[in-house]
mmCIF file of C-alpha atoms and ligand atoms in Angstrom:
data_model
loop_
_atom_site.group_PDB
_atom_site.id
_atom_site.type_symbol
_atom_site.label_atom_id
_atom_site.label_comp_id
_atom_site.label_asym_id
_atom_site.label_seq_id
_atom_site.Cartn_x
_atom_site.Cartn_y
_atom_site.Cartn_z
ATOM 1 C CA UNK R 1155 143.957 -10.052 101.457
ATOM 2 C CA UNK R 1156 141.297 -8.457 99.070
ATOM 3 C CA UNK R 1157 143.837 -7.510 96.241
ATOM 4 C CA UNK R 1158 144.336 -4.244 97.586
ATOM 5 C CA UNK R 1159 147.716 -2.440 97.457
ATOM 6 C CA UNK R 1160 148.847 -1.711 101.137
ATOM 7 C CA UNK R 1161 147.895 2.269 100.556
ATOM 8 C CA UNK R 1162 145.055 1.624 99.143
ATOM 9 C CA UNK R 1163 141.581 2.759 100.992
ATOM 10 C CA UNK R 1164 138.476 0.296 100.151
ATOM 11 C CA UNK R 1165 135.900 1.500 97.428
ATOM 12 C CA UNK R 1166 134.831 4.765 99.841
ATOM 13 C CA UNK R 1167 131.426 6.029 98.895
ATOM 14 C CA UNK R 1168 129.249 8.497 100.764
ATOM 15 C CA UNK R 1169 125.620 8.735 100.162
ATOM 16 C CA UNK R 1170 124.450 12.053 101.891
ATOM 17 C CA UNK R 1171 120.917 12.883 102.980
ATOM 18 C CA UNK R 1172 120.245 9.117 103.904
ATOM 19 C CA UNK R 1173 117.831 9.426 106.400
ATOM 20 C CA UNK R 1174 115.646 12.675 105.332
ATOM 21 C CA UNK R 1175 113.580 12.369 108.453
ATOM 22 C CA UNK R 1176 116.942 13.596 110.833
ATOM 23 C CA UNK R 1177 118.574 17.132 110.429
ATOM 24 C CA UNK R 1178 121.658 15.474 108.886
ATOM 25 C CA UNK R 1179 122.782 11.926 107.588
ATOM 26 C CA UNK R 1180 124.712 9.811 105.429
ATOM 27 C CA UNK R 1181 125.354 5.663 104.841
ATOM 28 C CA UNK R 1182 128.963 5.578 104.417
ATOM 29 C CA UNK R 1183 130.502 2.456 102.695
ATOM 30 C CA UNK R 1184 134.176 1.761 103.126
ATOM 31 C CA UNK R 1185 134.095 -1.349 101.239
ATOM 32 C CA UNK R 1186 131.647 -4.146 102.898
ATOM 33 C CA UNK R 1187 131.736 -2.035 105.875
ATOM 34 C CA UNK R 1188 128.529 0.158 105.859
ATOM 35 C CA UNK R 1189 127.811 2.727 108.593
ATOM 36 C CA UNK R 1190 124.135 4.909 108.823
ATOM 37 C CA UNK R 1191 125.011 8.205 110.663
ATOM 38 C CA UNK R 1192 122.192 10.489 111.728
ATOM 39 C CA UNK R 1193 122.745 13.664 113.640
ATOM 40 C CA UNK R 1194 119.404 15.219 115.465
ATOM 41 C CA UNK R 1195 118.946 18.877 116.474
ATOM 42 C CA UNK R 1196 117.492 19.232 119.779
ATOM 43 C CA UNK R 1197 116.798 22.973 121.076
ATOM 44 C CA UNK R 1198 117.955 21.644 124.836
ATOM 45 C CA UNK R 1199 121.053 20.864 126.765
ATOM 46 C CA UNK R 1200 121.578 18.397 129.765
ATOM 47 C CA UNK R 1201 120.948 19.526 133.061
ATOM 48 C CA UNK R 1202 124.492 20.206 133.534
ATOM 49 C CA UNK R 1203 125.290 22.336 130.678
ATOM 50 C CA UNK R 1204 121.739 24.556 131.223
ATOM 51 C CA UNK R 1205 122.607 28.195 131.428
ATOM 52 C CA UNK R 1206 126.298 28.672 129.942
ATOM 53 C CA UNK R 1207 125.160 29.305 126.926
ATOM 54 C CA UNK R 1208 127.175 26.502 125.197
ATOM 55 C CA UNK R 1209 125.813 23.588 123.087
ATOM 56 C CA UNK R 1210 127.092 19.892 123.118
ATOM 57 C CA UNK R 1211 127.694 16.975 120.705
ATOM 58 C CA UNK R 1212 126.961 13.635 121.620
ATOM 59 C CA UNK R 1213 126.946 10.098 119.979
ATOM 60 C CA UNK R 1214 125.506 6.429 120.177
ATOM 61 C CA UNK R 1215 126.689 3.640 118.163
ATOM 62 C CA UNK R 1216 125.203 -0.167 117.625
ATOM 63 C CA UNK R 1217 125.870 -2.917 115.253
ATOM 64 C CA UNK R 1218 122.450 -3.977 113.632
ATOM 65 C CA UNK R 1219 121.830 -7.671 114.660
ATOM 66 C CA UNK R 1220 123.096 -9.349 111.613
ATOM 67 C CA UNK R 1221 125.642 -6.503 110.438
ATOM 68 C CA UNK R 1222 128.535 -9.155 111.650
ATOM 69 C CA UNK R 1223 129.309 -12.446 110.253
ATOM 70 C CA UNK R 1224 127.018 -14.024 113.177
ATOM 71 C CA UNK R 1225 124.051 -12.685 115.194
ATOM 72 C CA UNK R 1226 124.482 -10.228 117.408
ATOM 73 C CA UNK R 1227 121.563 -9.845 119.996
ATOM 74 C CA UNK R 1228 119.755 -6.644 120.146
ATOM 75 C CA UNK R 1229 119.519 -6.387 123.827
ATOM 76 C CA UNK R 1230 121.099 -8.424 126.237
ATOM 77 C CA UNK R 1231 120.624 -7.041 129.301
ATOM 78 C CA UNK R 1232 124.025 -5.986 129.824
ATOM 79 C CA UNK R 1233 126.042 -3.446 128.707
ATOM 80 C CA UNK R 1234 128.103 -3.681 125.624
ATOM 81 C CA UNK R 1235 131.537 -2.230 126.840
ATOM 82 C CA UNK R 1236 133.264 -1.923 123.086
ATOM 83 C CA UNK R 1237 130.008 -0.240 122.082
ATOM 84 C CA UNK R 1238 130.226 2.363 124.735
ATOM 85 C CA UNK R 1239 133.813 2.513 123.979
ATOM 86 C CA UNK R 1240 133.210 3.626 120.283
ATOM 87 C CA UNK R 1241 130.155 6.434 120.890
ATOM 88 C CA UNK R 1242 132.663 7.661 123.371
ATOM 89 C CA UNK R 1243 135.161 8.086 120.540
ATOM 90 C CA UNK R 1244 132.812 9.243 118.017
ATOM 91 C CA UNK R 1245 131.495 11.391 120.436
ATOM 92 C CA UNK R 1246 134.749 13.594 121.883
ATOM 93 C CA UNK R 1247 136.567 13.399 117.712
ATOM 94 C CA UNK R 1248 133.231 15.028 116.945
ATOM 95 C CA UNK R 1249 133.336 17.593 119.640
ATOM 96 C CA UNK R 1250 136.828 18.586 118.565
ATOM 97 C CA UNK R 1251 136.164 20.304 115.776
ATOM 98 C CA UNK R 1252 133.198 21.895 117.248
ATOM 99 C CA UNK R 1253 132.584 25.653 118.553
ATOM 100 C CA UNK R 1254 130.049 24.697 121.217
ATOM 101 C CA UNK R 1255 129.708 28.286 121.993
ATOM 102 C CA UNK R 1256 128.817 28.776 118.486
ATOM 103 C CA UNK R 1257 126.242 25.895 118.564
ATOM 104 C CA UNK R 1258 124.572 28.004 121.526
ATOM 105 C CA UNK R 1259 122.454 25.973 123.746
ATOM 106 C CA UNK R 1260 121.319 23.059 121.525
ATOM 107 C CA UNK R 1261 121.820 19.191 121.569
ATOM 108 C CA UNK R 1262 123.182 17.383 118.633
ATOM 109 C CA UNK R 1263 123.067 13.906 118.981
ATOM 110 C CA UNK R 1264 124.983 11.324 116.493
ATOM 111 C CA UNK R 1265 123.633 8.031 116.067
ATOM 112 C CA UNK R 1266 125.678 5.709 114.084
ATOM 113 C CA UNK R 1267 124.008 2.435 113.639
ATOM 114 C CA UNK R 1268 126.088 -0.248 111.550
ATOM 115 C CA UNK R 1269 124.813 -2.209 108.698
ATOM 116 C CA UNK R 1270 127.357 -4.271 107.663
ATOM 117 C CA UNK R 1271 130.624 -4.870 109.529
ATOM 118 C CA UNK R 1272 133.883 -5.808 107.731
ATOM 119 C CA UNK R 1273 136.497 -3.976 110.205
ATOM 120 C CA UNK R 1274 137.087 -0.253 111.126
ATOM 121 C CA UNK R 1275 133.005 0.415 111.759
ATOM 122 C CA UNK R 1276 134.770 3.230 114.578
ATOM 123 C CA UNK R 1277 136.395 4.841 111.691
ATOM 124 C CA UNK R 1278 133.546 5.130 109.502
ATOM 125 C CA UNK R 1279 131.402 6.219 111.988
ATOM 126 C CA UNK R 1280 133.367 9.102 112.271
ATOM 127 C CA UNK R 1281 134.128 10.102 108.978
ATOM 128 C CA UNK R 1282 130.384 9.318 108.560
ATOM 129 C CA UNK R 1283 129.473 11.990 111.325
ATOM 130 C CA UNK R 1284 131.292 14.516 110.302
ATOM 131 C CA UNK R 1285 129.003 14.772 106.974
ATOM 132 C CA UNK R 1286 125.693 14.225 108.724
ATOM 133 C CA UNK R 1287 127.068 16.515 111.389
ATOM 134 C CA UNK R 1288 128.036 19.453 108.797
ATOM 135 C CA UNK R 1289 124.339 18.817 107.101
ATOM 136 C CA UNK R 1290 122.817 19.246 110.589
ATOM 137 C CA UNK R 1291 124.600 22.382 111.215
ATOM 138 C CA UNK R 1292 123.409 24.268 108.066
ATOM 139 C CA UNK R 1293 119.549 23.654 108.990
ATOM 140 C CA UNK R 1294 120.555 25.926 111.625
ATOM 141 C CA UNK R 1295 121.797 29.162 109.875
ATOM 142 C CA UNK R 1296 123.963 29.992 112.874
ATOM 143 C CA UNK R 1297 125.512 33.234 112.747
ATOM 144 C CA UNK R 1298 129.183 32.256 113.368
ATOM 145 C CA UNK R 1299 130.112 28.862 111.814
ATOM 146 C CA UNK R 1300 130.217 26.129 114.548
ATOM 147 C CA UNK R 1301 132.607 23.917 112.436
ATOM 148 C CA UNK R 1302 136.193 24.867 113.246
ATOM 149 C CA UNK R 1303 137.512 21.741 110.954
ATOM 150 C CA UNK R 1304 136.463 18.771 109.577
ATOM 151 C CA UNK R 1305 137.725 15.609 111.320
ATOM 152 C CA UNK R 1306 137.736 12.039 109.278
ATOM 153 C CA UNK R 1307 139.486 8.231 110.739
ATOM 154 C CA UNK R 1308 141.012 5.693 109.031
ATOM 155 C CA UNK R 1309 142.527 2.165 110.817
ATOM 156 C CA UNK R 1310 146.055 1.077 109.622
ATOM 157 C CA UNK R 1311 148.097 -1.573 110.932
ATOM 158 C CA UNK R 1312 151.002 -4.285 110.435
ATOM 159 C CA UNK R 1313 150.525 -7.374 109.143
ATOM 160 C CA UNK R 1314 153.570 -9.189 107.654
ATOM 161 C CA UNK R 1315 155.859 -6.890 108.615
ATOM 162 C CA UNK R 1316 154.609 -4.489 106.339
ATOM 163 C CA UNK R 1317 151.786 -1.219 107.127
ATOM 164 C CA UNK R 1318 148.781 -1.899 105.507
ATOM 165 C CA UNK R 1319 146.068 0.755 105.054
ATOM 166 C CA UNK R 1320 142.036 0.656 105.741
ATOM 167 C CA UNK R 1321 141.950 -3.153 107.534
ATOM 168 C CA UNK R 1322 138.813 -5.181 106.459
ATOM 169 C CA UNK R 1323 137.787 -8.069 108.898
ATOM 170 C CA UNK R 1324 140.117 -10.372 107.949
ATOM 171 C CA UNK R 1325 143.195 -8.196 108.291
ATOM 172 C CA UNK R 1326 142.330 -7.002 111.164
ATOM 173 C CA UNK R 1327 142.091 -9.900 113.339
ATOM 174 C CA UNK R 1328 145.306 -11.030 111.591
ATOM 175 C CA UNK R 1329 147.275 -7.723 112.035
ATOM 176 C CA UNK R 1330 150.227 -7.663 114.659
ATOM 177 C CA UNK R 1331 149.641 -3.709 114.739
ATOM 178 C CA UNK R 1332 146.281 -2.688 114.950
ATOM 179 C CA UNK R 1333 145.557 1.412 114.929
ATOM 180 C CA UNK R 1334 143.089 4.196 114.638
ATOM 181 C CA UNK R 1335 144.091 7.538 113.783
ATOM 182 C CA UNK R 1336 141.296 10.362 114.530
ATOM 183 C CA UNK R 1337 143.270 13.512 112.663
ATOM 184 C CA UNK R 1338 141.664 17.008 111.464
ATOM 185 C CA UNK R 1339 141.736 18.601 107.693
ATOM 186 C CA UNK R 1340 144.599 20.780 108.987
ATOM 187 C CA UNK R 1341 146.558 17.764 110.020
ATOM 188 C CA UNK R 1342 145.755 17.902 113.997
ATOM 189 C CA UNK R 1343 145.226 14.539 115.409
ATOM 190 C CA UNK R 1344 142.443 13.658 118.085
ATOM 191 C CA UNK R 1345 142.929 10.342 118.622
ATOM 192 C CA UNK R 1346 145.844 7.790 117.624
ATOM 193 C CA UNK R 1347 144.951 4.432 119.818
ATOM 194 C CA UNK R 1348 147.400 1.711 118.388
ATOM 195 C CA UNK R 1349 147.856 -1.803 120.010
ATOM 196 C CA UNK R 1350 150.525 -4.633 119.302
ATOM 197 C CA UNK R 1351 148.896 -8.397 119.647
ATOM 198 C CA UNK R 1352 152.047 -10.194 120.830
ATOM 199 C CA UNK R 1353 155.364 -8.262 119.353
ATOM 200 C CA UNK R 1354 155.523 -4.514 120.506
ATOM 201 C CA UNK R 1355 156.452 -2.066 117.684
ATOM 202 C CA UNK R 1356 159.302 0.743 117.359
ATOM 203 C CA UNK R 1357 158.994 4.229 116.885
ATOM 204 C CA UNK R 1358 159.751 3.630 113.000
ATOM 205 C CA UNK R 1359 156.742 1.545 112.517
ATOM 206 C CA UNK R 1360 154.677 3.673 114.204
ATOM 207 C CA UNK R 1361 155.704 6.714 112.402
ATOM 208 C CA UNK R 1362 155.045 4.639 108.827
ATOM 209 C CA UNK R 1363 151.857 4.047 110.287
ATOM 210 C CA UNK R 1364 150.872 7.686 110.661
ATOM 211 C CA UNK R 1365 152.437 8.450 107.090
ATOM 212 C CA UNK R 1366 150.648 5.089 105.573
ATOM 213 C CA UNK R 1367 147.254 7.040 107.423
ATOM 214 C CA UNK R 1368 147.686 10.368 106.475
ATOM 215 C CA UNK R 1369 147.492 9.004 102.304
ATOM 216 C CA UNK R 1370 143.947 7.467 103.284
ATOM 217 C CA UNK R 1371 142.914 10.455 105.437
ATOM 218 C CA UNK R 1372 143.334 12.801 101.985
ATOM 219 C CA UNK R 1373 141.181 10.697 100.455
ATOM 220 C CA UNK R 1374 138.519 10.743 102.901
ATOM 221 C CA UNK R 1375 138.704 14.501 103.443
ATOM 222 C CA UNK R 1376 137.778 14.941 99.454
ATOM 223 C CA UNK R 1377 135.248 12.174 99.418
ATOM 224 C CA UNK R 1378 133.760 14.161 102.867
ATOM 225 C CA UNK R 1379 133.720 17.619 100.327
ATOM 226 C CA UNK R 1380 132.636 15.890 97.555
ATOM 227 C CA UNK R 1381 129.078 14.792 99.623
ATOM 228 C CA UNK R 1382 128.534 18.322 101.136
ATOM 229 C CA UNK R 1383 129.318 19.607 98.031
ATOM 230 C CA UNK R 1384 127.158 23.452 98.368
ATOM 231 C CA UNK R 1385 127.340 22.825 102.232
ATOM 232 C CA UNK R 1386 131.245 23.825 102.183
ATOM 233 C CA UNK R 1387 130.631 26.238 99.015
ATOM 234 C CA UNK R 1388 127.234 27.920 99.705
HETATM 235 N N1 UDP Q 2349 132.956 -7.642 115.028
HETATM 236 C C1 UDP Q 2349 131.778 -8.380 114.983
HETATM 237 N N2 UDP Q 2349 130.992 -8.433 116.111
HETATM 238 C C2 UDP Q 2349 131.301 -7.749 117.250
HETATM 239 C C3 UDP Q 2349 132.494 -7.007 117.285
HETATM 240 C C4 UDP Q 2349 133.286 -6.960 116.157
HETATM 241 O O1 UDP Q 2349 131.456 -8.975 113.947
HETATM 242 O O2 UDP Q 2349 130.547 -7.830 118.215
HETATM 243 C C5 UDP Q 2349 133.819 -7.598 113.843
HETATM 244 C C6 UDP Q 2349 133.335 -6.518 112.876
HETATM 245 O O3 UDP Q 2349 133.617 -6.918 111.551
HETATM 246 C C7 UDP Q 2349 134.199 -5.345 113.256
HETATM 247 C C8 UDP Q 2349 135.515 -6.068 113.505
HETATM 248 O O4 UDP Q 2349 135.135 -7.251 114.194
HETATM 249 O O5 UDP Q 2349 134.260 -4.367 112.236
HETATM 250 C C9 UDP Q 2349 136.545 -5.309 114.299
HETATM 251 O O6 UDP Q 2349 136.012 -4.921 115.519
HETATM 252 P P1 UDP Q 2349 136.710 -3.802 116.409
HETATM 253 O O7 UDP Q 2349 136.196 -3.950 117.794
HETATM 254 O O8 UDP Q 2349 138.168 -3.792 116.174
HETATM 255 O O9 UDP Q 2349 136.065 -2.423 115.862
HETATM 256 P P2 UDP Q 2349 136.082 -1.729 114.431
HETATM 257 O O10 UDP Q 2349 137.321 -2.173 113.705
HETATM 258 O O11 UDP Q 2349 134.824 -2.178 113.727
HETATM 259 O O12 UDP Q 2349 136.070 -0.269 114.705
#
């Protein structure tokens, strides 16, 4: 729909060391979608972690009032279930590829706060995190590395009949297969959520959709080295 080929990502770009005020951060742009991810270094756990020695990773996400193509209240009294949904996800694909032993007894918590949304803000929150999250993680000069992997998403779907890669807005609401793939740099997955609207798929379409994913998730990986740069190389 935006002249894309279907394996084509949208313009990726990731702008580390966004927020300078928070131990890690990044605005990631996957097209006109447009994520801030902040990850903050707290020297406490929750009450029910206190005394095992282990750390934990935790994550928040919100969609700035005008990020959508309407207004989307700040506060409505009630709580926003996809919202909770999402830091949920960002939250546990974060955790996976973390040695909270490592981490020792310290809070990290992700905030992912979306500036623009155009479809797949869940995706680039993640990818997003992981950056912030690795930039966090340095400040700390831990002795053994709490990073076991890095961990990126990316949302594919069908839509026509065929798989399309990276869904913007407009595909997305279109798309007879919608799906978000969570995987790891060694090719682990976390997460793979996929839902048919109307027509249920086969296991062939679902296993073009993890091949059509795993030519955007290369991409991301490199664009995630490319912003730590010295982080992964010290
Ligand atoms: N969206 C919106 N307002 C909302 C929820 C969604 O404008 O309250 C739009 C936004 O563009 C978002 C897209 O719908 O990216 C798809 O939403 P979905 O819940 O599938 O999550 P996402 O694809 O962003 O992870």
């Amino acid at each position: 729909m935006d002249g894309r080929g279907n394996l084509d990502l949208r313009v990726v770009k990731i702008e580390r060391g966004f927020m300078p005020n928070a131990e890690g951060s990044c605005l990631i742009s996957m097209g006109n979608t447009k994520v801030i991810c902040s990850a903050t270094v707290e020297e406490r756990v929750p009450m029910w972690l206190k005394g095992r020695g282990e750390g934990w990773v935790t994550a928040e996400y919100a969609m700035l009032p005008r990020s959508g193509k309407d207004r989307k209240p700040r506060d409505t009294g009630k709580p926003d279930g996809r919202s909770v949904e999402i830091q949920r996800l960002v939250g546990r694909s974060l955790r996976a590829v973390v040695d909270l032993k490592a981490l020792g007894e310290r809070m990290i918590t992700l905030d992912c706060d979306v500036l623009q949304a155009d479809g797949g803000t869940r995706c680039a929150s993640i990818t997003g995190c992981y950056v912030a999250l690795a930039e966090a993680l340095q400040t700390l000069r831990l002795k053994k590395p709490a990073l076991t992997d890095s961990v990126a998403a990316v949302s594919v779907g069908i839509l026509g009949g065929v798989e399309l890669l990276d869904l913007c807005y407009e595909e997305d609401s279109r798309a007879m297969v919608d799906m978000d793939i969570v995987a790891t740099g060694a090719g682990k997955y976390v997460e793979v959520r996929g839902t048919a609207e109307g027509r249920p798929y086969d296991r062939k379409q679902m296993d073009r959709l993890l091949d059509t994913a795993n030519v955007g998730l290369e991409t991301l990986f490199r664009k995630q080295r490319e912003a730590l740069g010295e982080i992964l190389a010290p």
